[in-house]
Amino acid sequence: MTDISDLPEESGPAGGWGSLKGIAHIYGESWASPGALDTLRRQNKPGGFMCASCAFPKPANYHPFEFCENGAKATLWDLTSSRCTPAFWEDHSVAELRGWSDHDLESTGRLTAPLRYDAATDRYAEIGWDEAFAGIADVLRGIEPDEAVFYASGHAGLEASYLYGLLARLHGTNNLPQSSNMCHETTSVGLKKVIGASVGTVIWEDLEATDCYFFFGQNPGSNSPRFLHPLKEAKDRGAKIVTFNPVREQGLISFVNPQNLSDMVTGRETIISDQYHQLKAGGDIAAILGLCKVVIEADDRAQAEGLPRVLDVDFIAEHTTGMDAFIAHARSVPWPEIEAACGLTEAALRDAGQVYIEAERVIGVYGMGLTQHTHGSLNIAMLVNLLLLRGNIGRLGAGCCPVRGHSNVQGQRTVGIAEKTSLIPMDRLRALYDFEPPQKDGMNIVEAVEGLFEGKVKAFLCLGGNLLRAVPDQGRMEEAWPKQELTVMISTKLNRSHLFPGKAAYILPCLSRTERDSQTGGDQVVSVEDSFSMIHGSVGNRKPASDQLMSELAIVAGIAKALLPPHPKRDWEGWTGDYARVRDLIEATYPDDFKGFNQRLFEPGGFYRGIPAHDRIWETESGKAVVTTPDRLTSLGYDEQAGRYSLLTMRSNDQFNTTIYGYSDRFRGIEGTRDVLLMNEADIAEAGLAKGDVMALVTDTEDGHPRRLGGLALIPFDLPRGTVGSYYPECNVLVPIDHHDTLSKTPAYKSVPVRVERDGG
Ligand SMILES: Nc1nc2c(c(=O)[nH]1)N[C@H]1C(S)=C(S)[C@@H](COP(=O)(O)OP(=O)(O)OC[C@H]3O[C@@H](n4cnc5c(=O)[nH]c(N)nc54)[C@H](O)[C@@H]3O)O[C@H]1N2
Ligand SMILES: Nc1nc2c(c(=O)[nH]1)N[C@H]1C(S)=C(S)[C@@H](COP(=O)(O)OP(=O)(O)OC[C@H]3O[C@@H](n4cnc5c(=O)[nH]c(N)nc54)[C@H](O)[C@@H]3O)O[C@H]1N2
Ligand SMILES: [Mo]
């Protein structure tokens, strides 16, 4: 057998031996026990546990190993044998730990006991669970409900998340921001506006039937690697893939299936993208308008020649509104303006448009490359326009496919983690729990951070995540966050957010999804919803990392019991003993989505909660799909000027958000460091710079808050001119909090106006 640790480093195709080597590296670093491999075998299978990495769907016909490189890394990272015990704090102060990297903080291992911060020693110290809950409740009772914020990162299962939303509302606030406020909020708001669905319309059978994918700003190779299998299958049956991305991402270029032995032995790769268009960051509105122009012109020609129409005129007439105005607009915008705004040529867009026209069934896929811009919602509306031209939504093999982030990020929203009252069935909550739910909309992430800066937010509870590191304006956050009366972090591992404790500060360690969750009513199951709106049960069977850990649900219930007066309709203790009862409550609150919840928990491939737009039911104001006439050609929120660059913040293949597994971004050939500035070679020459120069980035805004990040090694990189790249989360000191999508307030992390300068020079 090949020893995978001996394989050479490579930056070849996605998957392949490189992916096994990537897994082996984490396995070596966070080796748990031989049982770790057994655990991986149970990943994403009915009766097993659902991967805690991304939200990509799990097929009903699963592979023997239904996981990818990054899913395996996420699991092994949780299964580490290292422990960050209370004794750790004997040797380290909070001030000292601020000098540690994200990687080193999480490498201390799993947190084992509840902790409270002690300002006198600048350390955390062990505390009993009941004392922690009582202390938290005490502070919360002393401030206004709306001064507290209940944040959730998309990890926690549906049961814990539902109770978390209930806890916040019973306490009197709708301040329930979520990690999706930083990623697919643009989808929740922007997609909802045009097709009446706040999530994607495709399901697994669409992937199996499509003959064409258009990829805009989503990187499956790193962020949803299991997607590479249906993509490969699509290529094998002759489907076409066209990609728009400023960066040449390996996973969209070629793939070797690590689950197919003969492909692995022969190294046979599948070429993924038939066309790869490296547009400028923020250039999608113009690029898609160009594609639409090509389709419209082809339809004109077909009509003139008496051939079948290219536009799906019946669909347009029956299902859409606003198409005529859009078509007139598309005709009127001259090609040179489009070329200038996206950096692609008319000829390139004509080639891509031709593929779209020739395909019967097209899926439009998108990710952060569309959502994280000042006009991200318009990006999405434009992609929908393109799909609507040929009726590519709501039929087999076609649709709109936003690829979600965290494993249960979509599901948390489904069960009530949302700040907008209009999204919540308040009447049902009122009836079920006998209380008057708060009527005022709560704060999303941007509003909560602004509230923090203004001193209006006094307590932050975090169900997972590493908010301080994930949000914009990290420098200002680090000043404002510790001024709060209370910070509570429900976490599995130590991270930077723990190092800025509020006046009262608690770290509450929880079980991970692979671990057995034993309660008075026996071992418990949790559930998650994937990107295709499929609900899956998840069973952990590993021995917990410490016998002091509590489940996320038990922690939420513990806080609730300490904070809220007893009430016969609020059986926190009984719910903690038996999660099936919580699922019954979810079903009672959302009967259409969760009919038969407990019975359907382990259906292979999950059970579908149903999305109206999938069946061409448009829950918009007009009852139709909305075609949007764009009022601009760029999604940037600033002018392009000499010396100003658009900073695109990137994920490497070796991280999950702020969790940094290692320093090998092998698909991009960047090894050993994350402190880099990637820049087009001609831009480097024009600016009088040279490879290896130590650089700083300075945000190009004048709002009285200087923002700078230095110590970056300059690397020539295949990026369009004017676009520079560097890693997330390190770059978050540079992103102003008010730099966000105009409609949804999703931070515009993919286009930050910056200047470059030599560091120290
Ligand atoms: N291994 C791993 N998996 C993950 C994550 C992780 O960090 N690591 N994060 C999870 C989370 S929470 C999320 S939300 C998803 C994120 O997954 P993705 O949506 O794939 O997010 P990113 O990698 O940030 O950006 C996607 C792509 O957008 C491109 N891009 C940037 N600007 C533009 C632009 O203006 N136009 C176009 N067309 N493209 C552009 C980038 O080059 C990049 O390839 O992944 C999830 N899965
Ligand atoms: N510049 C820039 N900034 C970005 C982005 C970007 O592309 N560019 N992307 C944004 C996106 S898409 C997102 S989603 C956010 C991510 O923001 P968050 O969701 O807040 O951050 P994560 O890095 O996913 O959280 C990692 C921490 O979660 C905890 N954790 C891990 N597993 C569990 C678990 O099972 N339960 C609990 N309770 N805790 C757990 C661990 O303590 C770990 O340290 O960042 C956003 N920020
Ligand atoms: Mo995300």
mmCIF file of N, CA and C in Angstrom, residues 318-390:
data_model
loop_
_atom_site.group_PDB
_atom_site.id
_atom_site.type_symbol
_atom_site.label_atom_id
_atom_site.label_comp_id
_atom_site.label_asym_id
_atom_site.label_seq_id
_atom_site.Cartn_x
_atom_site.Cartn_y
_atom_site.Cartn_z
ATOM 1 N N GLU A 318 -45.843 33.836 -18.939
ATOM 2 C CA GLU A 318 -46.638 33.309 -17.828
ATOM 3 C C GLU A 318 -46.020 33.595 -16.468
ATOM 4 N N HIS A 319 -44.689 33.595 -16.417
ATOM 5 C CA HIS A 319 -44.049 33.543 -15.102
ATOM 6 C C HIS A 319 -43.237 34.770 -14.710
ATOM 7 N N THR A 320 -43.002 35.711 -15.608
ATOM 8 C CA THR A 320 -42.082 36.793 -15.238
ATOM 9 C C THR A 320 -42.714 38.171 -15.386
ATOM 10 N N THR A 321 -42.102 39.113 -14.718
ATOM 11 C CA THR A 321 -42.493 40.507 -14.904
ATOM 12 C C THR A 321 -41.225 41.335 -15.102
ATOM 13 N N GLY A 322 -41.307 42.354 -15.962
ATOM 14 C CA GLY A 322 -40.177 43.261 -16.163
ATOM 15 C C GLY A 322 -39.250 42.876 -17.296
ATOM 16 N N MET A 323 -39.590 41.835 -18.048
ATOM 17 C CA MET A 323 -38.653 41.365 -19.080
ATOM 18 C C MET A 323 -38.467 42.383 -20.216
ATOM 19 N N ASP A 324 -39.547 43.033 -20.646
ATOM 20 C CA ASP A 324 -39.411 43.946 -21.795
ATOM 21 C C ASP A 324 -38.444 45.075 -21.492
ATOM 22 N N ALA A 325 -38.595 45.645 -20.301
ATOM 23 C CA ALA A 325 -37.709 46.766 -19.934
ATOM 24 C C ALA A 325 -36.258 46.287 -19.878
ATOM 25 N N PHE A 326 -36.057 45.093 -19.349
ATOM 26 C CA PHE A 326 -34.689 44.582 -19.254
ATOM 27 C C PHE A 326 -34.096 44.352 -20.640
ATOM 28 N N ILE A 327 -34.899 43.773 -21.530
ATOM 29 C CA ILE A 327 -34.382 43.487 -22.875
ATOM 30 C C ILE A 327 -34.021 44.804 -23.584
ATOM 31 N N ALA A 328 -34.872 45.796 -23.431
ATOM 32 C CA ALA A 328 -34.578 47.095 -24.056
ATOM 33 C C ALA A 328 -33.275 47.664 -23.489
ATOM 34 N N HIS A 329 -33.097 47.530 -22.193
ATOM 35 C CA HIS A 329 -31.884 48.034 -21.554
ATOM 36 C C HIS A 329 -30.657 47.278 -22.067
ATOM 37 N N ALA A 330 -30.758 45.953 -22.118
ATOM 38 C CA ALA A 330 -29.610 45.142 -22.554
ATOM 39 C C ALA A 330 -29.198 45.541 -23.977
ATOM 40 N N ARG A 331 -30.183 45.770 -24.837
ATOM 41 C CA ARG A 331 -29.856 46.192 -26.208
ATOM 42 C C ARG A 331 -29.116 47.524 -26.208
ATOM 43 N N SER A 332 -29.472 48.382 -25.263
ATOM 44 C CA SER A 332 -28.970 49.768 -25.322
ATOM 45 C C SER A 332 -27.544 49.918 -24.783
ATOM 46 N N VAL A 333 -27.070 48.979 -23.999
ATOM 47 C CA VAL A 333 -25.725 49.167 -23.410
ATOM 48 C C VAL A 333 -24.671 48.715 -24.422
ATOM 49 N N PRO A 334 -23.766 49.617 -24.808
ATOM 50 C CA PRO A 334 -22.770 49.260 -25.825
ATOM 51 C C PRO A 334 -21.714 48.279 -25.289
ATOM 52 N N TRP A 335 -21.237 47.427 -26.176
ATOM 53 C CA TRP A 335 -20.231 46.424 -25.791
ATOM 54 C C TRP A 335 -18.994 47.032 -25.120
ATOM 55 N N PRO A 336 -18.452 48.148 -25.632
ATOM 56 C CA PRO A 336 -17.227 48.649 -24.982
ATOM 57 C C PRO A 336 -17.438 48.973 -23.499
ATOM 58 N N GLU A 337 -18.642 49.424 -23.139
ATOM 59 C CA GLU A 337 -18.896 49.698 -21.713
ATOM 60 C C GLU A 337 -18.903 48.403 -20.913
ATOM 61 N N ILE A 338 -19.464 47.385 -21.501
ATOM 62 C CA ILE A 338 -19.504 46.079 -20.823
ATOM 63 C C ILE A 338 -18.088 45.533 -20.660
ATOM 64 N N GLU A 339 -17.318 45.610 -21.735
ATOM 65 C CA GLU A 339 -15.938 45.109 -21.682
ATOM 66 C C GLU A 339 -15.139 45.833 -20.607
ATOM 67 N N ALA A 340 -15.305 47.134 -20.535
ATOM 68 C CA ALA A 340 -14.521 47.915 -19.560
ATOM 69 C C ALA A 340 -14.925 47.549 -18.136
ATOM 70 N N ALA A 341 -16.203 47.301 -17.932
ATOM 71 C CA ALA A 341 -16.670 47.054 -16.562
ATOM 72 C C ALA A 341 -16.317 45.664 -16.058
ATOM 73 N N CYS A 342 -16.196 44.680 -16.969
ATOM 74 C CA CYS A 342 -15.897 43.324 -16.466
ATOM 75 C C CYS A 342 -14.497 42.860 -16.823
ATOM 76 N N GLY A 343 -13.846 43.555 -17.741
ATOM 77 C CA GLY A 343 -12.491 43.147 -18.105
ATOM 78 C C GLY A 343 -12.453 41.945 -19.042
ATOM 79 N N LEU A 344 -13.595 41.551 -19.582
ATOM 80 C CA LEU A 344 -13.616 40.456 -20.557
ATOM 81 C C LEU A 344 -13.956 41.026 -21.934
ATOM 82 N N THR A 345 -13.575 40.303 -22.985
ATOM 83 C CA THR A 345 -13.863 40.811 -24.323
ATOM 84 C C THR A 345 -15.262 40.385 -24.776
ATOM 85 N N GLU A 346 -15.775 41.143 -25.740
ATOM 86 C CA GLU A 346 -17.062 40.776 -26.345
ATOM 87 C C GLU A 346 -16.991 39.352 -26.901
ATOM 88 N N ALA A 347 -15.853 39.026 -27.519
ATOM 89 C CA ALA A 347 -15.719 37.692 -28.132
ATOM 90 C C ALA A 347 -15.833 36.611 -27.063
ATOM 91 N N ALA A 348 -15.194 36.823 -25.909
ATOM 92 C CA ALA A 348 -15.245 35.818 -24.836
ATOM 93 C C ALA A 348 -16.676 35.649 -24.348
ATOM 94 N N LEU A 349 -17.375 36.764 -24.198
ATOM 95 C CA LEU A 349 -18.755 36.680 -23.718
ATOM 96 C C LEU A 349 -19.662 36.041 -24.763
ATOM 97 N N ARG A 350 -19.344 36.260 -26.028
ATOM 98 C CA ARG A 350 -20.134 35.596 -27.085
ATOM 99 C C ARG A 350 -19.940 34.078 -27.017
ATOM 100 N N ASP A 351 -18.698 33.646 -26.775
ATOM 101 C CA ASP A 351 -18.447 32.199 -26.652
ATOM 102 C C ASP A 351 -19.250 31.604 -25.495
ATOM 103 N N ALA A 352 -19.212 32.306 -24.366
ATOM 104 C CA ALA A 352 -19.920 31.788 -23.186
ATOM 105 C C ALA A 352 -21.428 31.804 -23.439
ATOM 106 N N GLY A 353 -21.908 32.872 -24.039
ATOM 107 C CA GLY A 353 -23.341 33.000 -24.323
ATOM 108 C C GLY A 353 -23.817 31.879 -25.247
ATOM 109 N N GLN A 354 -22.961 31.487 -26.194
ATOM 110 C CA GLN A 354 -23.325 30.418 -27.123
ATOM 111 C C GLN A 354 -23.551 29.096 -26.380
ATOM 112 N N VAL A 355 -22.688 28.825 -25.384
ATOM 113 C CA VAL A 355 -22.857 27.593 -24.591
ATOM 114 C C VAL A 355 -24.200 27.648 -23.860
ATOM 115 N N TYR A 356 -24.516 28.816 -23.332
ATOM 116 C CA TYR A 356 -25.792 28.953 -22.611
ATOM 117 C C TYR A 356 -26.972 28.678 -23.545
ATOM 118 N N ILE A 357 -26.885 29.233 -24.764
ATOM 119 C CA ILE A 357 -27.992 29.077 -25.719
ATOM 120 C C ILE A 357 -28.164 27.616 -26.130
ATOM 121 N N GLU A 358 -27.038 26.926 -26.306
ATOM 122 C CA GLU A 358 -27.110 25.544 -26.796
ATOM 123 C C GLU A 358 -27.541 24.546 -25.728
ATOM 124 N N ALA A 359 -27.479 24.942 -24.459
ATOM 125 C CA ALA A 359 -27.824 24.003 -23.391
ATOM 126 C C ALA A 359 -29.334 23.962 -23.189
ATOM 127 N N GLU A 360 -29.826 22.770 -22.965
ATOM 128 C CA GLU A 360 -31.249 22.594 -22.680
ATOM 129 C C GLU A 360 -31.588 22.985 -21.249
ATOM 130 N N ARG A 361 -30.685 22.581 -20.336
ATOM 131 C CA ARG A 361 -30.969 22.725 -18.903
ATOM 132 C C ARG A 361 -29.746 23.301 -18.218
ATOM 133 N N VAL A 362 -29.866 24.491 -17.694
ATOM 134 C CA VAL A 362 -28.707 25.178 -17.110
ATOM 135 C C VAL A 362 -28.915 25.400 -15.619
ATOM 136 N N ILE A 363 -27.856 25.120 -14.861
ATOM 137 C CA ILE A 363 -27.845 25.470 -13.438
ATOM 138 C C ILE A 363 -26.867 26.622 -13.245
ATOM 139 N N GLY A 364 -27.332 27.667 -12.603
ATOM 140 C CA GLY A 364 -26.462 28.803 -12.270
ATOM 141 C C GLY A 364 -25.996 28.637 -10.828
ATOM 142 N N VAL A 365 -24.690 28.442 -10.630
ATOM 143 C CA VAL A 365 -24.139 28.232 -9.285
ATOM 144 C C VAL A 365 -23.458 29.520 -8.838
ATOM 145 N N TYR A 366 -23.637 29.891 -7.579
ATOM 146 C CA TYR A 366 -22.866 31.037 -7.105
ATOM 147 C C TYR A 366 -22.500 30.913 -5.637
ATOM 148 N N GLY A 367 -21.512 31.709 -5.254
ATOM 149 C CA GLY A 367 -21.047 31.756 -3.871
ATOM 150 C C GLY A 367 -20.634 33.176 -3.523
ATOM 151 N N MET A 368 -19.611 33.247 -2.676
ATOM 152 C CA MET A 368 -19.212 34.544 -2.120
ATOM 153 C C MET A 368 -18.767 35.555 -3.181
ATOM 154 N N GLY A 369 -18.348 35.051 -4.364
ATOM 155 C CA GLY A 369 -17.925 35.964 -5.426
ATOM 156 C C GLY A 369 -19.065 36.843 -5.916
ATOM 157 N N LEU A 370 -20.312 36.405 -5.740
ATOM 158 C CA LEU A 370 -21.446 37.280 -6.075
ATOM 159 C C LEU A 370 -22.004 37.982 -4.839
ATOM 160 N N THR A 371 -22.009 37.278 -3.699
ATOM 161 C CA THR A 371 -22.769 37.825 -2.567
ATOM 162 C C THR A 371 -22.034 38.924 -1.809
ATOM 163 N N GLN A 372 -20.695 38.833 -1.746
ATOM 164 C CA GLN A 372 -19.944 39.755 -0.871
ATOM 165 C C GLN A 372 -19.441 40.985 -1.631
ATOM 166 N N HIS A 373 -20.376 41.735 -2.179
ATOM 167 C CA HIS A 373 -20.055 42.984 -2.881
ATOM 168 C C HIS A 373 -21.081 44.051 -2.511
ATOM 169 N N THR A 374 -20.739 45.307 -2.755
ATOM 170 C CA THR A 374 -21.650 46.405 -2.426
ATOM 171 C C THR A 374 -22.989 46.250 -3.162
ATOM 172 N N HIS A 375 -22.920 45.727 -4.389
ATOM 173 C CA HIS A 375 -24.168 45.491 -5.119
ATOM 174 C C HIS A 375 -24.352 43.991 -5.368
ATOM 175 N N GLY A 376 -24.116 43.221 -4.300
ATOM 176 C CA GLY A 376 -24.227 41.760 -4.381
ATOM 177 C C GLY A 376 -25.633 41.310 -4.733
ATOM 178 N N SER A 377 -26.642 41.978 -4.184
ATOM 179 C CA SER A 377 -28.019 41.571 -4.493
ATOM 180 C C SER A 377 -28.310 41.751 -5.979
ATOM 181 N N LEU A 378 -27.736 42.782 -6.575
ATOM 182 C CA LEU A 378 -27.933 42.989 -8.008
ATOM 183 C C LEU A 378 -27.207 41.903 -8.809
ATOM 184 N N ASN A 379 -26.034 41.479 -8.319
ATOM 185 C CA ASN A 379 -25.345 40.343 -8.966
ATOM 186 C C ASN A 379 -26.290 39.149 -9.085
ATOM 187 N N ILE A 380 -26.956 38.844 -7.963
ATOM 188 C CA ILE A 380 -27.836 37.669 -7.941
ATOM 189 C C ILE A 380 -29.033 37.888 -8.864
ATOM 190 N N ALA A 381 -29.591 39.091 -8.829
ATOM 191 C CA ALA A 381 -30.727 39.395 -9.710
ATOM 192 C C ALA A 381 -30.324 39.237 -11.175
ATOM 193 N N MET A 382 -29.081 39.609 -11.487
ATOM 194 C CA MET A 382 -28.625 39.455 -12.876
ATOM 195 C C MET A 382 -28.512 37.983 -13.268
ATOM 196 N N LEU A 383 -27.992 37.164 -12.362
ATOM 197 C CA LEU A 383 -27.901 35.728 -12.671
ATOM 198 C C LEU A 383 -29.310 35.157 -12.888
ATOM 199 N N VAL A 384 -30.246 35.609 -12.066
ATOM 200 C CA VAL A 384 -31.635 35.155 -12.228
ATOM 201 C C VAL A 384 -32.178 35.626 -13.580
ATOM 202 N N ASN A 385 -31.876 36.863 -13.978
ATOM 203 C CA ASN A 385 -32.309 37.341 -15.312
ATOM 204 C C ASN A 385 -31.856 36.373 -16.399
ATOM 205 N N LEU A 386 -30.565 36.018 -16.321
ATOM 206 C CA LEU A 386 -30.006 35.135 -17.351
ATOM 207 C C LEU A 386 -30.772 33.812 -17.382
ATOM 208 N N LEU A 387 -31.038 33.262 -16.201
ATOM 209 C CA LEU A 387 -31.748 31.974 -16.144
ATOM 210 C C LEU A 387 -33.178 32.110 -16.661
ATOM 211 N N LEU A 388 -33.825 33.227 -16.323
ATOM 212 C CA LEU A 388 -35.228 33.403 -16.719
ATOM 213 C C LEU A 388 -35.382 33.528 -18.233
ATOM 214 N N LEU A 389 -34.379 34.062 -18.913
ATOM 215 C CA LEU A 389 -34.498 34.258 -20.367
ATOM 216 C C LEU A 389 -34.895 32.961 -21.072
ATOM 217 N N ARG A 390 -34.369 31.845 -20.558
ATOM 218 C CA ARG A 390 -34.691 30.567 -21.219
ATOM 219 C C ARG A 390 -35.409 29.593 -20.287
#
